[in-house]
Protein backbone atom coordinates (compact mmCIF):
# COMPACT_ATOMS: atom_id res chain seq x y z
CA UNK A 1 0.00 0.00 0.00
CA UNK A 2 1.20 3.46 -0.83
CA UNK A 3 -0.34 6.77 0.07
CA UNK A 4 -0.32 9.51 -2.54
CA UNK A 5 -0.59 13.09 -1.36
CA UNK A 6 -1.67 15.58 -4.00
CA UNK A 7 -0.95 19.25 -3.44
CA UNK A 8 -3.47 21.83 -4.65
CA UNK A 9 -2.01 25.29 -5.05
CA UNK A 10 -4.07 28.48 -4.81
CA UNK A 11 -3.11 32.13 -4.53
CA UNK A 12 -5.29 34.47 -2.51
CA UNK A 13 -5.62 38.24 -2.66
CA UNK A 14 -7.21 40.52 -0.07
CA UNK A 15 -8.27 43.18 -2.53
CA UNK A 16 -8.98 43.37 -6.23
CA UNK A 17 -6.33 46.11 -6.57
CA UNK A 18 -3.62 43.50 -5.94
CA UNK A 19 -4.47 41.89 -9.28
CA UNK A 20 -3.22 42.99 -12.71
CA UNK A 21 -5.42 45.61 -14.40
CA UNK A 22 -6.78 43.20 -17.06
CA UNK A 23 -8.02 40.84 -14.30
CA UNK A 24 -9.54 43.75 -12.37
CA UNK A 25 -11.39 44.69 -15.54
CA UNK A 26 -12.67 41.12 -15.96
CA UNK A 27 -13.92 41.11 -12.37
CA UNK A 28 -15.80 44.36 -13.02
CA UNK A 29 -17.39 42.91 -16.15
CA UNK A 30 -18.31 39.59 -14.47
CA UNK A 31 -19.86 41.43 -11.52
CA UNK A 32 -21.85 43.73 -13.73
CA UNK A 33 -23.02 40.76 -15.85
CA UNK A 34 -24.69 39.26 -12.77
CA UNK A 35 -27.69 41.52 -13.37
CA UNK A 36 -28.35 39.50 -16.56
CA UNK A 37 -28.44 36.17 -14.73
CA UNK A 38 -31.73 34.34 -15.08
CA UNK A 39 -31.98 32.87 -11.61
CA UNK A 40 -35.65 33.04 -10.57
CA UNK A 41 -35.42 29.76 -8.64
CA UNK A 42 -32.16 29.97 -6.70
CA UNK A 43 -31.91 33.79 -6.65
CA UNK A 44 -28.17 33.14 -6.79
CA UNK A 45 -26.75 35.33 -9.53
CA UNK A 46 -23.46 34.24 -11.04
CA UNK A 47 -21.35 36.18 -13.54
CA UNK A 48 -18.40 34.83 -15.48
CA UNK A 49 -15.91 36.60 -17.73
CA UNK A 50 -13.45 34.91 -20.07
CA UNK A 51 -10.38 36.49 -21.63
CA UNK A 52 -9.15 35.02 -24.90
CA UNK A 53 -5.64 35.32 -26.29
CA UNK A 54 -7.03 37.44 -29.15
CA UNK A 55 -8.14 40.06 -26.62
CA UNK A 56 -11.85 39.23 -26.79
CA UNK A 57 -13.81 39.16 -23.54
CA UNK A 58 -16.80 36.83 -23.31
CA UNK A 59 -19.39 37.10 -20.54
CA UNK A 60 -21.78 34.49 -19.18
CA UNK A 61 -24.45 34.27 -16.51
CA UNK A 62 -26.34 31.37 -15.00
CA UNK A 63 -29.52 30.46 -16.83
CA UNK A 64 -32.09 28.47 -14.89
CA UNK A 65 -35.10 26.48 -16.00
CA UNK A 66 -38.34 25.26 -14.42
CA UNK A 67 -37.03 21.82 -15.32
CA UNK A 68 -34.03 22.33 -13.05
CA UNK A 69 -31.38 20.18 -14.81
CA UNK A 70 -31.96 22.08 -18.06
CA UNK A 71 -30.33 25.20 -16.60
CA UNK A 72 -26.65 25.98 -17.00
CA UNK A 73 -23.95 27.61 -14.87
CA UNK A 74 -22.47 30.97 -15.81
CA UNK A 75 -19.02 29.46 -16.45
CA UNK A 76 -20.26 27.00 -19.05
CA UNK A 77 -22.50 29.59 -20.71
CA UNK A 78 -19.35 31.74 -21.15
CA UNK A 79 -17.08 28.83 -22.12
CA UNK A 80 -19.39 27.43 -24.81
CA UNK A 81 -20.03 30.89 -26.20
CA UNK A 82 -16.27 31.57 -26.34
CA UNK A 83 -15.36 28.36 -28.15
CA UNK A 84 -18.38 28.60 -30.47
CA UNK A 85 -17.46 32.10 -31.62
CA UNK A 86 -13.67 31.85 -31.48
CA UNK A 87 -12.79 28.15 -31.93
CA UNK A 88 -9.12 28.87 -32.68
CA UNK A 89 -8.49 31.27 -29.81
CA UNK A 90 -7.01 30.12 -26.53
CA UNK A 91 -8.77 30.80 -23.26
CA UNK A 92 -6.35 32.62 -20.97
CA UNK A 93 -8.48 33.12 -17.87
CA UNK A 94 -11.96 32.78 -16.46
CA UNK A 95 -13.36 34.92 -13.66
CA UNK A 96 -16.32 33.83 -11.54
CA UNK A 97 -18.35 36.03 -9.18
CA UNK A 98 -21.69 35.60 -7.45
CA UNK A 99 -24.23 37.53 -5.45
CA UNK A 100 -27.04 35.63 -3.77
CA UNK A 101 -30.15 37.73 -3.19
CA UNK A 102 -30.74 36.73 0.42
CA UNK A 103 -27.44 36.68 2.27
CA UNK A 104 -24.09 38.08 1.28
CA UNK A 105 -21.39 35.72 0.11
CA UNK A 106 -18.15 36.33 1.99
CA UNK A 107 -16.48 33.16 0.77
CA UNK A 108 -15.37 32.68 -2.83
CA UNK A 109 -17.79 30.95 -5.18
CA UNK A 110 -16.08 27.86 -6.55
CA UNK A 111 -16.98 26.35 -9.91
CA UNK A 112 -19.16 23.24 -9.66
CA UNK A 113 -17.79 19.83 -10.66
CA UNK A 114 -19.29 19.93 -14.16
CA UNK A 115 -17.80 23.37 -14.83
CA UNK A 116 -14.39 22.17 -13.60
CA UNK A 117 -14.62 19.26 -16.02
CA UNK A 118 -15.53 21.65 -18.86
CA UNK A 119 -12.63 23.98 -18.07
CA UNK A 120 -10.31 20.97 -18.02
CA UNK A 121 -11.61 19.85 -21.42
CA UNK A 122 -10.64 23.14 -23.05
CA UNK A 123 -7.26 23.12 -21.34
CA UNK A 124 -6.54 19.78 -22.95
CA UNK A 125 -7.99 20.97 -26.30
CA UNK A 126 -5.79 24.09 -26.39
CA UNK A 127 -2.88 22.39 -24.61
CA UNK A 128 -2.38 25.28 -22.22
CA UNK A 129 -3.67 26.10 -18.75
CA UNK A 130 -6.63 28.35 -18.01
CA UNK A 131 -6.23 30.58 -14.95
CA UNK A 132 -9.35 30.54 -12.78
CA UNK A 133 -10.14 33.46 -10.46
CA UNK A 134 -13.12 33.38 -8.12
CA UNK A 135 -14.62 35.48 -5.36
CA UNK A 136 -17.84 36.05 -3.44
CA UNK A 137 -19.38 39.47 -2.89
CA UNK A 138 -16.74 40.18 -0.29
CA UNK A 139 -13.74 38.37 1.14
CA UNK A 140 -10.62 37.01 -0.46
CA UNK A 141 -10.09 36.43 -4.14
CA UNK A 142 -8.73 33.02 -5.11
CA UNK A 143 -6.63 32.16 -8.13
CA UNK A 144 -5.82 28.72 -9.46
CA UNK A 145 -3.35 28.66 -12.34
CA UNK A 146 -5.15 25.69 -13.89
CA UNK A 147 -8.07 23.30 -13.36
CA UNK A 148 -5.50 20.78 -12.04
CA UNK A 149 -5.85 22.19 -8.56
CA UNK A 150 -9.63 21.93 -8.65
CA UNK A 151 -9.82 18.51 -10.24
CA UNK A 152 -6.93 16.20 -9.45
CA UNK A 153 -6.84 12.82 -11.21
CA UNK A 154 -8.93 14.31 -14.00
CA UNK A 155 -10.56 12.12 -16.64
CA UNK A 156 -9.54 13.57 -20.00
CA UNK A 157 -8.91 12.60 -23.61
CA UNK A 158 -5.54 11.05 -22.79
CA UNK A 159 -7.47 8.20 -21.16
CA UNK A 160 -9.68 7.51 -24.16
N1 LIG B 1 -24.00 28.25 -10.42
C1 LIG B 1 -23.16 28.80 -11.36
O1 LIG B 1 -23.60 29.48 -12.30
N2 LIG B 1 -21.83 28.57 -11.22
C2 LIG B 1 -21.26 27.88 -10.21
O2 LIG B 1 -20.05 27.72 -10.17
C3 LIG B 1 -22.10 27.31 -9.16
C4 LIG B 1 -23.55 27.44 -9.32
C5 LIG B 1 -25.43 28.52 -10.55
C6 LIG B 1 -26.26 27.33 -10.92
C7 LIG B 1 -27.61 27.75 -10.37
O3 LIG B 1 -28.26 28.58 -11.34
C8 LIG B 1 -27.27 28.60 -9.16
O4 LIG B 1 -25.92 28.98 -9.32
C9 LIG B 1 -27.46 27.92 -7.83
O5 LIG B 1 -26.81 26.71 -7.81
PDB file of C-alpha atoms and ligand atoms in Angstrom:
ATOM      1  CA  UNK A   1       0.000   0.000   0.000  1.00  0.00           C
ATOM      2  CA  UNK A   2       1.199   3.462  -0.826  1.00  0.00           C
ATOM      3  CA  UNK A   3      -0.344   6.770   0.069  1.00  0.00           C
ATOM      4  CA  UNK A   4      -0.319   9.514  -2.543  1.00  0.00           C
ATOM      5  CA  UNK A   5      -0.588  13.088  -1.362  1.00  0.00           C
ATOM      6  CA  UNK A   6      -1.665  15.584  -4.000  1.00  0.00           C
ATOM      7  CA  UNK A   7      -0.949  19.254  -3.444  1.00  0.00           C
ATOM      8  CA  UNK A   8      -3.470  21.828  -4.650  1.00  0.00           C
ATOM      9  CA  UNK A   9      -2.006  25.291  -5.049  1.00  0.00           C
ATOM     10  CA  UNK A  10      -4.070  28.480  -4.806  1.00  0.00           C
ATOM     11  CA  UNK A  11      -3.108  32.127  -4.528  1.00  0.00           C
ATOM     12  CA  UNK A  12      -5.295  34.471  -2.514  1.00  0.00           C
ATOM     13  CA  UNK A  13      -5.624  38.238  -2.660  1.00  0.00           C
ATOM     14  CA  UNK A  14      -7.213  40.522  -0.066  1.00  0.00           C
ATOM     15  CA  UNK A  15      -8.269  43.178  -2.529  1.00  0.00           C
ATOM     16  CA  UNK A  16      -8.975  43.372  -6.232  1.00  0.00           C
ATOM     17  CA  UNK A  17      -6.332  46.113  -6.567  1.00  0.00           C
ATOM     18  CA  UNK A  18      -3.619  43.503  -5.939  1.00  0.00           C
ATOM     19  CA  UNK A  19      -4.466  41.892  -9.277  1.00  0.00           C
ATOM     20  CA  UNK A  20      -3.225  42.986 -12.715  1.00  0.00           C
ATOM     21  CA  UNK A  21      -5.422  45.605 -14.400  1.00  0.00           C
ATOM     22  CA  UNK A  22      -6.783  43.195 -17.057  1.00  0.00           C
ATOM     23  CA  UNK A  23      -8.016  40.838 -14.303  1.00  0.00           C
ATOM     24  CA  UNK A  24      -9.537  43.750 -12.368  1.00  0.00           C
ATOM     25  CA  UNK A  25     -11.388  44.688 -15.537  1.00  0.00           C
ATOM     26  CA  UNK A  26     -12.668  41.120 -15.958  1.00  0.00           C
ATOM     27  CA  UNK A  27     -13.924  41.107 -12.371  1.00  0.00           C
ATOM     28  CA  UNK A  28     -15.803  44.355 -13.022  1.00  0.00           C
ATOM     29  CA  UNK A  29     -17.392  42.909 -16.146  1.00  0.00           C
ATOM     30  CA  UNK A  30     -18.305  39.595 -14.473  1.00  0.00           C
ATOM     31  CA  UNK A  31     -19.855  41.426 -11.523  1.00  0.00           C
ATOM     32  CA  UNK A  32     -21.851  43.728 -13.733  1.00  0.00           C
ATOM     33  CA  UNK A  33     -23.021  40.759 -15.854  1.00  0.00           C
ATOM     34  CA  UNK A  34     -24.688  39.256 -12.766  1.00  0.00           C
ATOM     35  CA  UNK A  35     -27.694  41.522 -13.372  1.00  0.00           C
ATOM     36  CA  UNK A  36     -28.350  39.497 -16.555  1.00  0.00           C
ATOM     37  CA  UNK A  37     -28.443  36.172 -14.730  1.00  0.00           C
ATOM     38  CA  UNK A  38     -31.731  34.339 -15.084  1.00  0.00           C
ATOM     39  CA  UNK A  39     -31.984  32.870 -11.615  1.00  0.00           C
ATOM     40  CA  UNK A  40     -35.649  33.036 -10.573  1.00  0.00           C
ATOM     41  CA  UNK A  41     -35.417  29.757  -8.636  1.00  0.00           C
ATOM     42  CA  UNK A  42     -32.160  29.968  -6.695  1.00  0.00           C
ATOM     43  CA  UNK A  43     -31.907  33.786  -6.647  1.00  0.00           C
ATOM     44  CA  UNK A  44     -28.170  33.141  -6.794  1.00  0.00           C
ATOM     45  CA  UNK A  45     -26.750  35.328  -9.530  1.00  0.00           C
ATOM     46  CA  UNK A  46     -23.464  34.244 -11.039  1.00  0.00           C
ATOM     47  CA  UNK A  47     -21.352  36.181 -13.537  1.00  0.00           C
ATOM     48  CA  UNK A  48     -18.399  34.830 -15.484  1.00  0.00           C
ATOM     49  CA  UNK A  49     -15.911  36.602 -17.732  1.00  0.00           C
ATOM     50  CA  UNK A  50     -13.449  34.911 -20.070  1.00  0.00           C
ATOM     51  CA  UNK A  51     -10.384  36.486 -21.626  1.00  0.00           C
ATOM     52  CA  UNK A  52      -9.147  35.019 -24.901  1.00  0.00           C
ATOM     53  CA  UNK A  53      -5.636  35.320 -26.291  1.00  0.00           C
ATOM     54  CA  UNK A  54      -7.028  37.436 -29.153  1.00  0.00           C
ATOM     55  CA  UNK A  55      -8.143  40.061 -26.620  1.00  0.00           C
ATOM     56  CA  UNK A  56     -11.851  39.229 -26.790  1.00  0.00           C
ATOM     57  CA  UNK A  57     -13.815  39.162 -23.540  1.00  0.00           C
ATOM     58  CA  UNK A  58     -16.805  36.834 -23.305  1.00  0.00           C
ATOM     59  CA  UNK A  59     -19.392  37.101 -20.537  1.00  0.00           C
ATOM     60  CA  UNK A  60     -21.784  34.490 -19.180  1.00  0.00           C
ATOM     61  CA  UNK A  61     -24.455  34.270 -16.506  1.00  0.00           C
ATOM     62  CA  UNK A  62     -26.336  31.370 -14.997  1.00  0.00           C
ATOM     63  CA  UNK A  63     -29.522  30.455 -16.829  1.00  0.00           C
ATOM     64  CA  UNK A  64     -32.093  28.472 -14.885  1.00  0.00           C
ATOM     65  CA  UNK A  65     -35.104  26.485 -16.000  1.00  0.00           C
ATOM     66  CA  UNK A  66     -38.335  25.265 -14.419  1.00  0.00           C
ATOM     67  CA  UNK A  67     -37.033  21.821 -15.323  1.00  0.00           C
ATOM     68  CA  UNK A  68     -34.032  22.334 -13.048  1.00  0.00           C
ATOM     69  CA  UNK A  69     -31.384  20.184 -14.808  1.00  0.00           C
ATOM     70  CA  UNK A  70     -31.964  22.081 -18.057  1.00  0.00           C
ATOM     71  CA  UNK A  71     -30.334  25.205 -16.598  1.00  0.00           C
ATOM     72  CA  UNK A  72     -26.653  25.980 -17.003  1.00  0.00           C
ATOM     73  CA  UNK A  73     -23.950  27.610 -14.866  1.00  0.00           C
ATOM     74  CA  UNK A  74     -22.466  30.974 -15.814  1.00  0.00           C
ATOM     75  CA  UNK A  75     -19.025  29.458 -16.451  1.00  0.00           C
ATOM     76  CA  UNK A  76     -20.265  26.999 -19.049  1.00  0.00           C
ATOM     77  CA  UNK A  77     -22.499  29.589 -20.713  1.00  0.00           C
ATOM     78  CA  UNK A  78     -19.354  31.741 -21.147  1.00  0.00           C
ATOM     79  CA  UNK A  79     -17.081  28.830 -22.125  1.00  0.00           C
ATOM     80  CA  UNK A  80     -19.387  27.425 -24.809  1.00  0.00           C
ATOM     81  CA  UNK A  81     -20.026  30.889 -26.204  1.00  0.00           C
ATOM     82  CA  UNK A  82     -16.274  31.570 -26.340  1.00  0.00           C
ATOM     83  CA  UNK A  83     -15.360  28.361 -28.150  1.00  0.00           C
ATOM     84  CA  UNK A  84     -18.383  28.604 -30.469  1.00  0.00           C
ATOM     85  CA  UNK A  85     -17.463  32.103 -31.624  1.00  0.00           C
ATOM     86  CA  UNK A  86     -13.667  31.846 -31.480  1.00  0.00           C
ATOM     87  CA  UNK A  87     -12.789  28.148 -31.934  1.00  0.00           C
ATOM     88  CA  UNK A  88      -9.122  28.870 -32.677  1.00  0.00           C
ATOM     89  CA  UNK A  89      -8.487  31.266 -29.806  1.00  0.00           C
ATOM     90  CA  UNK A  90      -7.008  30.119 -26.533  1.00  0.00           C
ATOM     91  CA  UNK A  91      -8.770  30.802 -23.255  1.00  0.00           C
ATOM     92  CA  UNK A  92      -6.353  32.624 -20.968  1.00  0.00           C
ATOM     93  CA  UNK A  93      -8.476  33.118 -17.873  1.00  0.00           C
ATOM     94  CA  UNK A  94     -11.959  32.775 -16.459  1.00  0.00           C
ATOM     95  CA  UNK A  95     -13.357  34.915 -13.664  1.00  0.00           C
ATOM     96  CA  UNK A  96     -16.320  33.829 -11.544  1.00  0.00           C
ATOM     97  CA  UNK A  97     -18.347  36.026  -9.177  1.00  0.00           C
ATOM     98  CA  UNK A  98     -21.690  35.596  -7.447  1.00  0.00           C
ATOM     99  CA  UNK A  99     -24.233  37.528  -5.446  1.00  0.00           C
ATOM    100  CA  UNK A 100     -27.039  35.626  -3.768  1.00  0.00           C
ATOM    101  CA  UNK A 101     -30.150  37.731  -3.189  1.00  0.00           C
ATOM    102  CA  UNK A 102     -30.742  36.727   0.421  1.00  0.00           C
ATOM    103  CA  UNK A 103     -27.442  36.682   2.267  1.00  0.00           C
ATOM    104  CA  UNK A 104     -24.085  38.081   1.282  1.00  0.00           C
ATOM    105  CA  UNK A 105     -21.387  35.723   0.105  1.00  0.00           C
ATOM    106  CA  UNK A 106     -18.154  36.328   1.985  1.00  0.00           C
ATOM    107  CA  UNK A 107     -16.482  33.156   0.768  1.00  0.00           C
ATOM    108  CA  UNK A 108     -15.374  32.683  -2.831  1.00  0.00           C
ATOM    109  CA  UNK A 109     -17.786  30.946  -5.176  1.00  0.00           C
ATOM    110  CA  UNK A 110     -16.081  27.860  -6.546  1.00  0.00           C
ATOM    111  CA  UNK A 111     -16.975  26.345  -9.913  1.00  0.00           C
ATOM    112  CA  UNK A 112     -19.159  23.243  -9.657  1.00  0.00           C
ATOM    113  CA  UNK A 113     -17.786  19.826 -10.655  1.00  0.00           C
ATOM    114  CA  UNK A 114     -19.294  19.927 -14.156  1.00  0.00           C
ATOM    115  CA  UNK A 115     -17.798  23.373 -14.825  1.00  0.00           C
ATOM    116  CA  UNK A 116     -14.394  22.165 -13.599  1.00  0.00           C
ATOM    117  CA  UNK A 117     -14.620  19.255 -16.022  1.00  0.00           C
ATOM    118  CA  UNK A 118     -15.532  21.645 -18.859  1.00  0.00           C
ATOM    119  CA  UNK A 119     -12.632  23.981 -18.073  1.00  0.00           C
ATOM    120  CA  UNK A 120     -10.310  20.970 -18.019  1.00  0.00           C
ATOM    121  CA  UNK A 121     -11.610  19.852 -21.416  1.00  0.00           C
ATOM    122  CA  UNK A 122     -10.636  23.143 -23.051  1.00  0.00           C
ATOM    123  CA  UNK A 123      -7.257  23.120 -21.337  1.00  0.00           C
ATOM    124  CA  UNK A 124      -6.544  19.776 -22.949  1.00  0.00           C
ATOM    125  CA  UNK A 125      -7.991  20.974 -26.297  1.00  0.00           C
ATOM    126  CA  UNK A 126      -5.791  24.086 -26.389  1.00  0.00           C
ATOM    127  CA  UNK A 127      -2.883  22.392 -24.608  1.00  0.00           C
ATOM    128  CA  UNK A 128      -2.375  25.282 -22.219  1.00  0.00           C
ATOM    129  CA  UNK A 129      -3.673  26.104 -18.752  1.00  0.00           C
ATOM    130  CA  UNK A 130      -6.630  28.351 -18.008  1.00  0.00           C
ATOM    131  CA  UNK A 131      -6.235  30.581 -14.951  1.00  0.00           C
ATOM    132  CA  UNK A 132      -9.347  30.544 -12.783  1.00  0.00           C
ATOM    133  CA  UNK A 133     -10.141  33.459 -10.457  1.00  0.00           C
ATOM    134  CA  UNK A 134     -13.118  33.376  -8.120  1.00  0.00           C
ATOM    135  CA  UNK A 135     -14.616  35.484  -5.365  1.00  0.00           C
ATOM    136  CA  UNK A 136     -17.844  36.055  -3.441  1.00  0.00           C
ATOM    137  CA  UNK A 137     -19.381  39.467  -2.887  1.00  0.00           C
ATOM    138  CA  UNK A 138     -16.736  40.183  -0.291  1.00  0.00           C
ATOM    139  CA  UNK A 139     -13.743  38.368   1.140  1.00  0.00           C
ATOM    140  CA  UNK A 140     -10.618  37.013  -0.458  1.00  0.00           C
ATOM    141  CA  UNK A 141     -10.090  36.428  -4.141  1.00  0.00           C
ATOM    142  CA  UNK A 142      -8.731  33.024  -5.113  1.00  0.00           C
ATOM    143  CA  UNK A 143      -6.634  32.163  -8.132  1.00  0.00           C
ATOM    144  CA  UNK A 144      -5.816  28.723  -9.457  1.00  0.00           C
ATOM    145  CA  UNK A 145      -3.346  28.657 -12.337  1.00  0.00           C
ATOM    146  CA  UNK A 146      -5.148  25.688 -13.892  1.00  0.00           C
ATOM    147  CA  UNK A 147      -8.067  23.303 -13.359  1.00  0.00           C
ATOM    148  CA  UNK A 148      -5.500  20.776 -12.042  1.00  0.00           C
ATOM    149  CA  UNK A 149      -5.849  22.195  -8.560  1.00  0.00           C
ATOM    150  CA  UNK A 150      -9.626  21.934  -8.652  1.00  0.00           C
ATOM    151  CA  UNK A 151      -9.819  18.515 -10.241  1.00  0.00           C
ATOM    152  CA  UNK A 152      -6.932  16.202  -9.454  1.00  0.00           C
ATOM    153  CA  UNK A 153      -6.839  12.822 -11.209  1.00  0.00           C
ATOM    154  CA  UNK A 154      -8.932  14.315 -14.002  1.00  0.00           C
ATOM    155  CA  UNK A 155     -10.561  12.125 -16.642  1.00  0.00           C
ATOM    156  CA  UNK A 156      -9.536  13.571 -19.996  1.00  0.00           C
ATOM    157  CA  UNK A 157      -8.914  12.600 -23.614  1.00  0.00           C
ATOM    158  CA  UNK A 158      -5.536  11.053 -22.787  1.00  0.00           C
ATOM    159  CA  UNK A 159      -7.473   8.202 -21.157  1.00  0.00           C
ATOM    160  CA  UNK A 160      -9.678   7.513 -24.163  1.00  0.00           C
TER     161      UNK A 160
HETATM  162  N1  LIG B   1     -23.997  28.246 -10.422  1.00  0.00           N
HETATM  163  C1  LIG B   1     -23.161  28.796 -11.360  1.00  0.00           C
HETATM  164  O1  LIG B   1     -23.600  29.475 -12.305  1.00  0.00           O
HETATM  165  N2  LIG B   1     -21.832  28.573 -11.224  1.00  0.00           N
HETATM  166  C2  LIG B   1     -21.261  27.878 -10.205  1.00  0.00           C
HETATM  167  O2  LIG B   1     -20.050  27.719 -10.174  1.00  0.00           O
HETATM  168  C3  LIG B   1     -22.096  27.308  -9.155  1.00  0.00           C
HETATM  169  C4  LIG B   1     -23.547  27.441  -9.322  1.00  0.00           C
HETATM  170  C5  LIG B   1     -25.431  28.517 -10.547  1.00  0.00           C
HETATM  171  C6  LIG B   1     -26.264  27.333 -10.922  1.00  0.00           C
HETATM  172  C7  LIG B   1     -27.609  27.753 -10.373  1.00  0.00           C
HETATM  173  O3  LIG B   1     -28.259  28.582 -11.340  1.00  0.00           O
HETATM  174  C8  LIG B   1     -27.275  28.605  -9.161  1.00  0.00           C
HETATM  175  O4  LIG B   1     -25.921  28.981  -9.321  1.00  0.00           O
HETATM  176  C9  LIG B   1     -27.461  27.922  -7.831  1.00  0.00           C
HETATM  177  O5  LIG B   1     -26.814  26.706  -7.813  1.00  0.00           O
END
